[in-house]
Tab-separated table of C-alpha atoms in Angstrom:
chain	number	residue	atom	x	y	z
A	1382	MET	CA	35.256	17.826	1.832
A	1383	HIS	CA	34.950	20.049	4.849
A	1384	VAL	CA	35.826	23.608	3.818
A	1385	PRO	CA	37.976	25.420	6.426
A	1386	ASP	CA	37.877	29.068	7.436
A	1387	GLY	CA	39.755	31.420	5.136
A	1388	PHE	CA	38.910	29.917	1.756
A	1389	PHE	CA	36.040	32.294	0.991
A	1390	ASN	CA	35.493	36.023	1.237
A	1391	ALA	CA	32.853	37.562	3.467
A	1392	ALA	CA	30.316	38.011	0.657
A	1393	VAL	CA	30.248	34.305	-0.233
A	1394	SER	CA	30.337	33.223	3.400
A	1395	LEU	CA	27.354	35.411	4.258
A	1396	SER	CA	25.444	34.518	1.071
A	1397	THR	CA	25.838	30.780	1.536
A	1398	GLY	CA	24.974	31.213	5.197
A	1399	ALA	CA	21.683	32.793	4.132
A	1400	VAL	CA	21.079	30.018	1.594
A	1401	ALA	CA	21.829	27.365	4.205
A	1402	ALA	CA	19.513	29.004	6.750
A	1403	ALA	CA	16.692	29.305	4.215
A	1404	GLY	CA	17.236	25.732	3.084
A	1405	VAL	CA	17.068	24.403	6.625
A	1406	ALA	CA	13.891	26.419	7.282
A	1407	VAL	CA	12.238	24.982	4.182
A	1408	CYS	CA	13.339	21.457	5.129
A	1409	LEU	CA	11.972	21.824	8.655
A	1410	ARG	CA	8.553	22.306	7.077
A	1411	GLY	CA	9.082	19.645	4.431
A	1412	ALA	CA	10.171	17.071	6.968
A	1413	ARG	CA	6.619	17.082	8.366
A	1414	ARG	CA	5.640	15.028	5.315
A	1415	GLU	CA	8.467	12.531	5.888
A	1416	LEU	CA	8.495	11.980	9.663
A	1417	ASP	CA	5.991	10.922	12.248
A	1418	ASP	CA	6.164	9.751	15.859
A	1419	ARG	CA	7.590	6.407	14.826
A	1420	THR	CA	10.050	7.386	12.108
A	1421	ALA	CA	11.431	10.502	13.819
A	1422	PRO	CA	14.136	8.485	15.682
A	1423	MET	CA	15.482	7.452	12.269
A	1424	ALA	CA	16.624	11.043	11.747
A	1425	GLY	CA	18.857	10.817	14.808
A	1426	LEU	CA	20.190	7.373	13.892
A	1427	VAL	CA	20.921	8.277	10.266
A	1428	ALA	CA	22.703	11.500	11.256
A	1429	ALA	CA	24.766	9.675	13.902
A	1430	PHE	CA	25.649	6.918	11.428
A	1431	ILE	CA	26.791	9.468	8.829
A	1432	PHE	CA	28.913	11.215	11.496
A	1433	ALA	CA	30.554	7.901	12.396
A	1434	VAL	CA	31.236	6.820	8.806
A	1435	GLN	CA	32.605	10.246	7.910
A	1436	MET	CA	35.408	9.525	10.397
A	1437	LEU	CA	36.477	6.522	8.307
A	1438	ASN	CA	38.649	8.050	5.611
A	1439	PHE	CA	39.554	5.440	2.970
A	1440	PRO	CA	42.554	5.685	0.616
A	1441	ILE	CA	41.819	6.355	-3.045
A	1442	ALA	CA	45.018	7.163	-4.949
A	1443	ALA	CA	48.370	8.961	-4.709
A	1444	GLY	CA	48.309	9.667	-0.981
A	1445	THR	CA	44.735	11.022	-1.034
A	1446	SER	CA	41.787	9.779	0.987
A	1447	GLY	CA	38.068	10.206	0.897
A	1448	HIS	CA	35.120	9.750	3.230
A	1449	LEU	CA	31.382	9.401	3.020
A	1450	MET	CA	29.495	12.681	2.564
A	1451	GLY	CA	26.153	11.011	3.213
A	1452	GLY	CA	23.747	13.108	1.172
A	1453	ALA	CA	22.426	10.192	-0.856
A	1454	LEU	CA	22.253	7.869	2.138
A	1455	ALA	CA	20.268	10.374	4.202
A	1456	ALA	CA	17.870	11.253	1.390
A	1457	ILE	CA	17.118	7.611	0.562
A	1458	LEU	CA	16.642	6.450	4.140
A	1459	VAL	CA	14.684	9.388	5.641
A	1460	GLY	CA	13.755	11.604	2.698
A	1461	PRO	CA	15.371	14.653	1.066
A	1462	PHE	CA	13.994	17.279	3.496
A	1463	THR	CA	15.012	15.293	6.552
A	1464	GLY	CA	18.272	14.369	4.818
A	1465	VAL	CA	19.284	18.026	4.578
A	1466	LEU	CA	18.508	18.457	8.290
A	1467	CYS	CA	20.642	15.428	9.141
A	1468	LEU	CA	23.624	16.754	7.178
A	1469	ALA	CA	23.190	20.225	8.698
A	1470	VAL	CA	23.318	18.763	12.217
A	1471	VAL	CA	26.361	16.639	11.434
A	1472	LEU	CA	28.253	19.575	9.909
A	1473	LEU	CA	27.307	21.870	12.798
A	1474	VAL	CA	28.514	19.390	15.433
A	1475	GLN	CA	31.725	18.699	13.506
A	1476	SER	CA	32.485	22.399	13.211
A	1477	VAL	CA	31.694	23.409	16.783
A	1478	PHE	CA	32.965	20.387	18.740
A	1479	PHE	CA	35.701	18.971	16.507
A	1480	ALA	CA	36.977	22.013	14.545
A	1481	ASP	CA	36.257	20.032	11.364
A	1482	GLY	CA	35.020	22.584	8.843
A	1483	GLY	CA	35.249	26.318	9.452
A	1484	LEU	CA	32.707	28.323	11.422
A	1485	THR	CA	32.633	31.052	8.772
A	1486	ALA	CA	32.434	28.292	6.140
A	1487	LEU	CA	29.523	26.498	7.806
A	1488	GLY	CA	27.098	27.983	5.294
A	1489	VAL	CA	29.326	26.842	2.420
A	1490	ASN	CA	29.565	23.333	3.819
A	1491	ILE	CA	25.823	22.994	4.427
A	1492	THR	CA	25.108	24.374	0.953
A	1493	ILE	CA	27.486	22.145	-1.008
A	1494	MET	CA	27.267	18.940	1.066
A	1495	GLY	CA	23.835	19.257	2.601
A	1496	ILE	CA	21.661	21.029	0.031
A	1497	VAL	CA	23.448	20.319	-3.281
A	1498	GLY	CA	24.568	16.824	-2.281
A	1499	VAL	CA	21.159	15.740	-1.031
A	1500	LEU	CA	19.077	17.281	-3.814
A	1501	VAL	CA	21.299	15.983	-6.617
A	1502	ALA	CA	21.352	12.529	-5.031
A	1503	TRP	CA	17.584	12.463	-4.572
A	1504	GLY	CA	16.926	13.581	-8.149
A	1505	VAL	CA	19.266	10.952	-9.581
A	1506	PHE	CA	17.843	8.267	-7.285
A	1507	ARG	CA	14.267	9.013	-8.336
A	1508	VAL	CA	15.151	8.766	-12.025
A	1509	VAL	CA	17.293	5.635	-11.805
A	1510	SER	CA	14.917	3.784	-9.439
A	1511	ARG	CA	12.120	4.220	-11.953
A	1512	VAL	CA	14.215	3.132	-14.928
A	1513	ALA	CA	15.933	0.188	-13.233
A	1514	ARG	CA	14.087	-3.084	-12.988
A	1515	GLY	CA	14.265	-6.050	-10.658
A	1516	LYS	CA	14.797	-6.706	-6.998
A	1517	GLY	CA	17.990	-4.692	-6.763
A	1518	ALA	CA	16.645	-1.507	-8.383
A	1519	VAL	CA	16.751	0.487	-5.150
A	1520	THR	CA	20.325	-0.433	-4.294
A	1521	VAL	CA	21.492	0.194	-7.868
A	1522	ALA	CA	19.804	3.591	-7.787
A	1523	ALA	CA	21.404	4.292	-4.399
A	1524	PHE	CA	24.869	3.529	-5.772
A	1525	VAL	CA	24.429	5.783	-8.837
A	1526	ALA	CA	22.877	8.611	-6.813
A	1527	ALA	CA	25.707	8.574	-4.280
A	1528	LEU	CA	28.358	8.361	-7.012
A	1529	VAL	CA	26.953	11.410	-8.867
A	1530	SER	CA	26.301	13.509	-5.758
A	1531	VAL	CA	29.963	13.668	-4.663
A	1532	PRO	CA	31.483	15.269	-7.804
A	1533	ALA	CA	28.391	17.477	-8.020
A	1534	SER	CA	29.187	18.880	-4.580
A	1535	ALA	CA	32.860	19.231	-5.542
A	1536	LEU	CA	31.966	21.212	-8.653
A	1537	ALA	CA	29.648	23.405	-6.560
A	1538	PHE	CA	32.626	24.194	-4.337
A	1539	THR	CA	34.689	25.072	-7.422
A	1540	LEU	CA	31.998	27.424	-8.698
A	1541	LEU	CA	31.759	29.202	-5.340
A	1542	PHE	CA	35.538	29.438	-5.062
A	1543	TRP	CA	35.744	30.923	-8.536
A	1544	ILE	CA	33.121	33.506	-7.494
A	1545	GLY	CA	34.484	34.436	-4.097
A	1546	GLY	CA	37.519	32.423	-3.158
A	1547	THR	CA	40.415	34.148	-1.424
A	1548	ALA	CA	42.971	32.941	-3.965
A	1549	PRO	CA	43.025	33.342	-7.755
A	1550	ILE	CA	42.490	30.051	-9.544
A	1551	ASP	CA	42.137	28.684	-13.020
A	1552	ALA	CA	38.529	27.509	-12.688
A	1553	GLY	CA	38.875	24.882	-15.399
A	1554	THR	CA	41.965	23.342	-13.856
A	1555	VAL	CA	40.513	23.250	-10.357
A	1556	ALA	CA	37.195	21.911	-11.649
A	1557	ALA	CA	38.989	19.090	-13.437
A	1558	ALA	CA	41.091	18.283	-10.364
A	1559	MET	CA	38.151	18.428	-7.946
A	1560	GLY	CA	35.875	16.500	-10.278
A	1561	GLY	CA	38.452	13.800	-10.959
A	1562	VAL	CA	39.403	13.042	-7.386
A	1563	HIS	CA	35.823	13.220	-6.186
A	1564	VAL	CA	34.613	10.773	-8.829
A	1565	LEU	CA	36.950	8.275	-7.197
A	1566	ILE	CA	35.622	9.210	-3.777
A	1567	GLY	CA	32.120	8.935	-5.218
A	1568	VAL	CA	32.732	5.282	-6.065
A	1569	GLY	CA	33.488	4.592	-2.412
A	1570	GLU	CA	30.456	6.654	-1.403
A	1571	GLY	CA	28.307	4.634	-3.784
A	1572	VAL	CA	29.499	1.306	-2.390
A	1573	ILE	CA	28.928	2.374	1.230
A	1574	THR	CA	25.509	3.821	0.406
A	1575	ALA	CA	24.344	0.810	-1.594
A	1576	LEU	CA	25.504	-1.654	1.071
A	1577	THR	CA	23.800	0.320	3.855
A	1578	VAL	CA	20.536	0.822	1.983
A	1579	GLY	CA	20.547	-2.835	0.929
A	1580	ALA	CA	21.061	-3.952	4.544
A	1581	VAL	CA	18.142	-1.874	5.792
A	1582	LEU	CA	15.959	-3.056	2.887
A	1583	ALA	CA	16.723	-6.659	3.842
A	1584	VAL	CA	15.410	-6.284	7.385
A	1585	ARG	CA	13.060	-3.274	7.418
A	1586	PRO	CA	12.076	-2.126	3.914
A	1587	ASP	CA	9.255	-0.097	5.416
A	1588	LEU	CA	11.855	2.224	7.003
A	1589	VAL	CA	13.508	3.134	3.702
A	1590	HIS	CA	11.880	6.350	2.499
A	1591	GLY	CA	13.153	5.907	-1.038
A	1592	ALA	CA	11.556	2.476	-1.347
A	1593	ARG	CA	8.029	3.723	-0.731
A	1594	GLY	CA	5.919	2.672	-3.661
A	1595	LEU	CA	8.753	0.479	-4.964
A	1596	ALA	CA	9.083	-2.297	-2.389
A	1597	ALA	CA	6.588	-5.101	-1.858
A	1598	PRO	CA	4.344	-4.877	1.204
A	1599	LEU	CA	5.865	-6.178	4.420
A	1600	LEU	CA	3.759	-8.782	6.212
A	1601	LEU	CA	4.007	-9.114	9.974
A	1602	ARG	CA	2.067	-11.843	11.758
A	1603	GLY	CA	1.013	-11.282	15.328
A	1604	ALA	CA	-1.160	-13.005	17.886
A	1605	ASP	CA	-4.179	-11.022	16.716
A	1606	GLY	CA	-3.835	-11.921	13.059
A	1607	THR	CA	-1.960	-10.786	9.991
A	1608	THR	CA	-0.861	-7.166	9.746
A	1609	THR	CA	-0.092	-5.792	6.284
A	1610	VAL	CA	2.266	-2.835	6.088
A	1611	GLN	CA	1.934	-1.003	2.825
A	1612	PRO	CA	5.172	0.093	1.133
A	1613	GLY	CA	6.547	3.010	3.123
A	1614	ARG	CA	3.914	2.714	5.829
A	1615	PRO	CA	5.303	2.002	9.294
A	1616	VAL	CA	3.806	-0.280	11.891
A	1617	ALA	CA	1.880	1.444	14.642
A	1618	GLY	CA	3.816	1.948	17.850
A	1619	GLY	CA	7.539	1.822	18.520
A	1620	ARG	CA	7.940	-1.852	19.424
A	1621	GLY	CA	8.651	-2.865	15.855
A	1622	THR	CA	11.443	-0.352	15.340
A	1623	ARG	CA	13.152	-0.408	18.738
A	1624	PRO	CA	15.303	-3.513	18.051
A	1625	PHE	CA	16.306	-2.119	14.673
A	1626	LEU	CA	17.246	1.271	16.138
A	1627	LEU	CA	19.245	-0.310	18.928
A	1628	ALA	CA	21.084	-2.552	16.472
A	1629	GLY	CA	21.792	0.444	14.227
A	1630	LEU	CA	23.091	2.415	17.174
A	1631	GLY	CA	25.334	-0.501	18.147
A	1632	VAL	CA	26.854	-0.607	14.653
A	1633	THR	CA	27.303	3.168	14.699
A	1634	LEU	CA	29.123	3.110	18.033
A	1635	LEU	CA	31.321	0.259	16.823
A	1636	LEU	CA	32.344	2.253	13.754
A	1637	ALA	CA	33.031	5.462	15.677
A	1638	GLY	CA	34.576	3.833	18.741
A	1639	LEU	CA	36.709	1.112	17.202
A	1640	VAL	CA	36.932	1.147	13.384
A	1641	SER	CA	37.875	4.865	13.438
A	1642	PHE	CA	41.320	3.895	14.736
A	1643	PHE	CA	42.048	2.333	11.314
A	1644	ALA	CA	41.000	5.313	9.157
A	1645	SER	CA	43.432	6.650	6.570
A	1646	GLY	CA	45.504	9.629	7.706
A	1647	SER	CA	46.097	10.911	4.142
A	1648	PRO	CA	44.708	14.316	3.133
A	1649	ASP	CA	41.145	14.220	1.813
A	1650	GLY	CA	40.189	15.206	-1.711
A	1651	LEU	CA	39.699	18.939	-1.082
A	1652	GLU	CA	42.878	19.265	0.968
A	1653	SER	CA	44.899	17.415	-1.655
A	1654	VAL	CA	43.600	19.568	-4.508
A	1655	ALA	CA	44.078	22.766	-2.492
A	1656	GLU	CA	47.699	21.826	-1.824
A	1657	ASP	CA	48.350	20.921	-5.476
A	1658	GLN	CA	46.672	24.099	-6.761
A	1659	GLY	CA	48.399	26.379	-4.276
A	1660	PHE	CA	45.535	27.712	-2.164
A	1661	LEU	CA	45.758	25.481	0.933
A	1662	ASP	CA	47.694	28.218	2.740
A	1663	ARG	CA	44.588	30.421	2.599
A	1664	ALA	CA	43.034	28.316	5.364
A	1665	THR	CA	43.034	30.069	8.740
A	1666	ASP	CA	43.016	28.700	12.282
A	1667	HIS	CA	39.697	27.499	13.658
A	1668	LEU	CA	38.314	29.514	16.586
A	1669	PHE	CA	37.820	26.287	18.534
A	1670	GLY	CA	40.985	24.638	17.263
A	1671	THR	CA	42.469	24.351	20.736
A	1672	TRP	CA	39.498	22.533	22.260
A	1673	ALA	CA	40.190	19.072	23.640
A	1674	LEU	CA	38.000	17.392	21.020
A	1675	ALA	CA	39.487	19.353	18.095
A	1676	ASP	CA	40.682	17.133	15.256
A	1677	TYR	CA	38.725	14.307	16.856
A	1678	GLY	CA	40.642	14.306	20.097
A	1679	GLU	CA	44.164	14.723	18.725
A	1680	VAL	CA	44.558	18.223	20.206
A	1681	GLY	CA	43.520	17.129	23.700
A	1682	GLY	CA	45.140	13.715	23.575
A	1683	ILE	CA	41.766	11.993	23.607
A	1684	PRO	CA	41.648	8.640	21.750
A	1685	VAL	CA	39.838	9.041	18.441
A	1686	GLY	CA	37.390	6.297	19.417
A	1687	VAL	CA	36.347	8.158	22.545
A	1688	ALA	CA	35.917	11.383	20.590
A	1689	GLY	CA	33.872	9.473	18.033
A	1690	VAL	CA	31.525	8.047	20.666
A	1691	VAL	CA	31.052	11.517	22.143
A	1692	GLY	CA	30.257	12.863	18.694
A	1693	VAL	CA	27.765	10.089	17.973
A	1694	GLY	CA	25.972	10.896	21.234
A	1695	VAL	CA	25.776	14.612	20.518
A	1696	VAL	CA	24.616	14.143	16.923
A	1697	LEU	CA	22.055	11.540	17.985
A	1698	LEU	CA	20.536	13.840	20.589
A	1699	VAL	CA	20.481	16.954	18.374
A	1700	ALA	CA	19.279	15.281	15.182
A	1701	GLY	CA	16.776	13.141	17.101
A	1702	GLY	CA	15.435	16.272	18.756
A	1703	VAL	CA	15.164	18.040	15.433
A	1704	GLY	CA	13.391	15.022	13.980
A	1705	TYR	CA	10.818	14.972	16.775
A	1706	ALA	CA	10.299	18.731	16.513
A	1707	ALA	CA	9.806	18.553	12.746
A	1708	ARG	CA	7.594	15.442	12.637
A	1709	GLY	CA	4.117	15.750	11.204
A	1710	ARG	CA	0.781	14.620	12.505
A	1711	ALA	CA	-0.784	12.071	10.196
A	1712	PRO	CA	-4.484	11.169	10.155
A	1713	ASP	CA	-5.426	8.297	12.424
A	1714	ARG	CA	-5.548	5.556	9.777
A	1715	GLU	CA	-2.337	6.757	8.109
A	1716	ARG	CA	-0.598	7.123	11.467
A	1717	ALA	CA	-1.547	3.556	12.287
A	1718	GLY	CA	-0.294	2.495	8.871
A	1719	VAL	CA	-1.757	-0.979	9.202
A	1720	ARG	CA	-4.623	-3.075	7.926
A	1721	THR	CA	-5.493	-6.070	10.064
A	1722	GLY	CA	-7.464	-9.065	8.900
A	1723	GLU	CA	-11.101	-8.085	8.828
């Protein structure tokens, strides 16, 4: 659901740009409570993974496709503040390097996919994870949060378009169309999010921000005795996370470099609705639409897998840098996050 240039008037573009900038500023401060020296690399990996999976459009119905938005996944894995930062980096890189999402619409995209998508997902996740019971409560909550967040973002787009879109619309008709198609996309989003969160929970529950206080303590046994990691508390040092991060990066590169060749070429939900409702022609050419990487390499004749790997690298560097810059400084005992046998 990447909004192109031309859909919104200047007032909405500037207003959402201000909202996006303010939201990112708040999240840079809030991320200090979610990231430290050890978990900061997760911001880069999560953002890169979302970028890669967003390339994998999947068919839903009647010649329409959808793709992961990633708000719920980011919020659950690294926290809502860091999640907004991850989505902002992904959307910025997509717009500037790949002409995916308009430059004048960047504020709109960050607002509806980054801020609205993440905050709705996090709120739903918190409620469901406390109501659900059993071992699978976190993954169930992840599925529901992701499912709800997608139509919520779609309806936010409809509201903004009704306020300042460049074409007259019947708000009720467009809301029904956007909500309907994005509920279907939300199902796919929920499945992808639940599977990913479940996989991380299975191997490193201490790295799932949303499982803090919900998951059982992780016990690691070393040569010097038993180390107990409290829920949500990481192990001191980077040795414990390096294999996980490298494995995650390998999966991300595989998705972007190979699986992307098999993505659906059908219009996504927003494009399909815009065409059906008669406002797709309001989209204007992207300023960087002639760049070699535009449309993920199609303009420059670059294989989509190569473009995807380039994008993963850029997002990883930018989001990882933002994560390190935003990380907080925990007290010594909390930064260690361990209790050894005494």
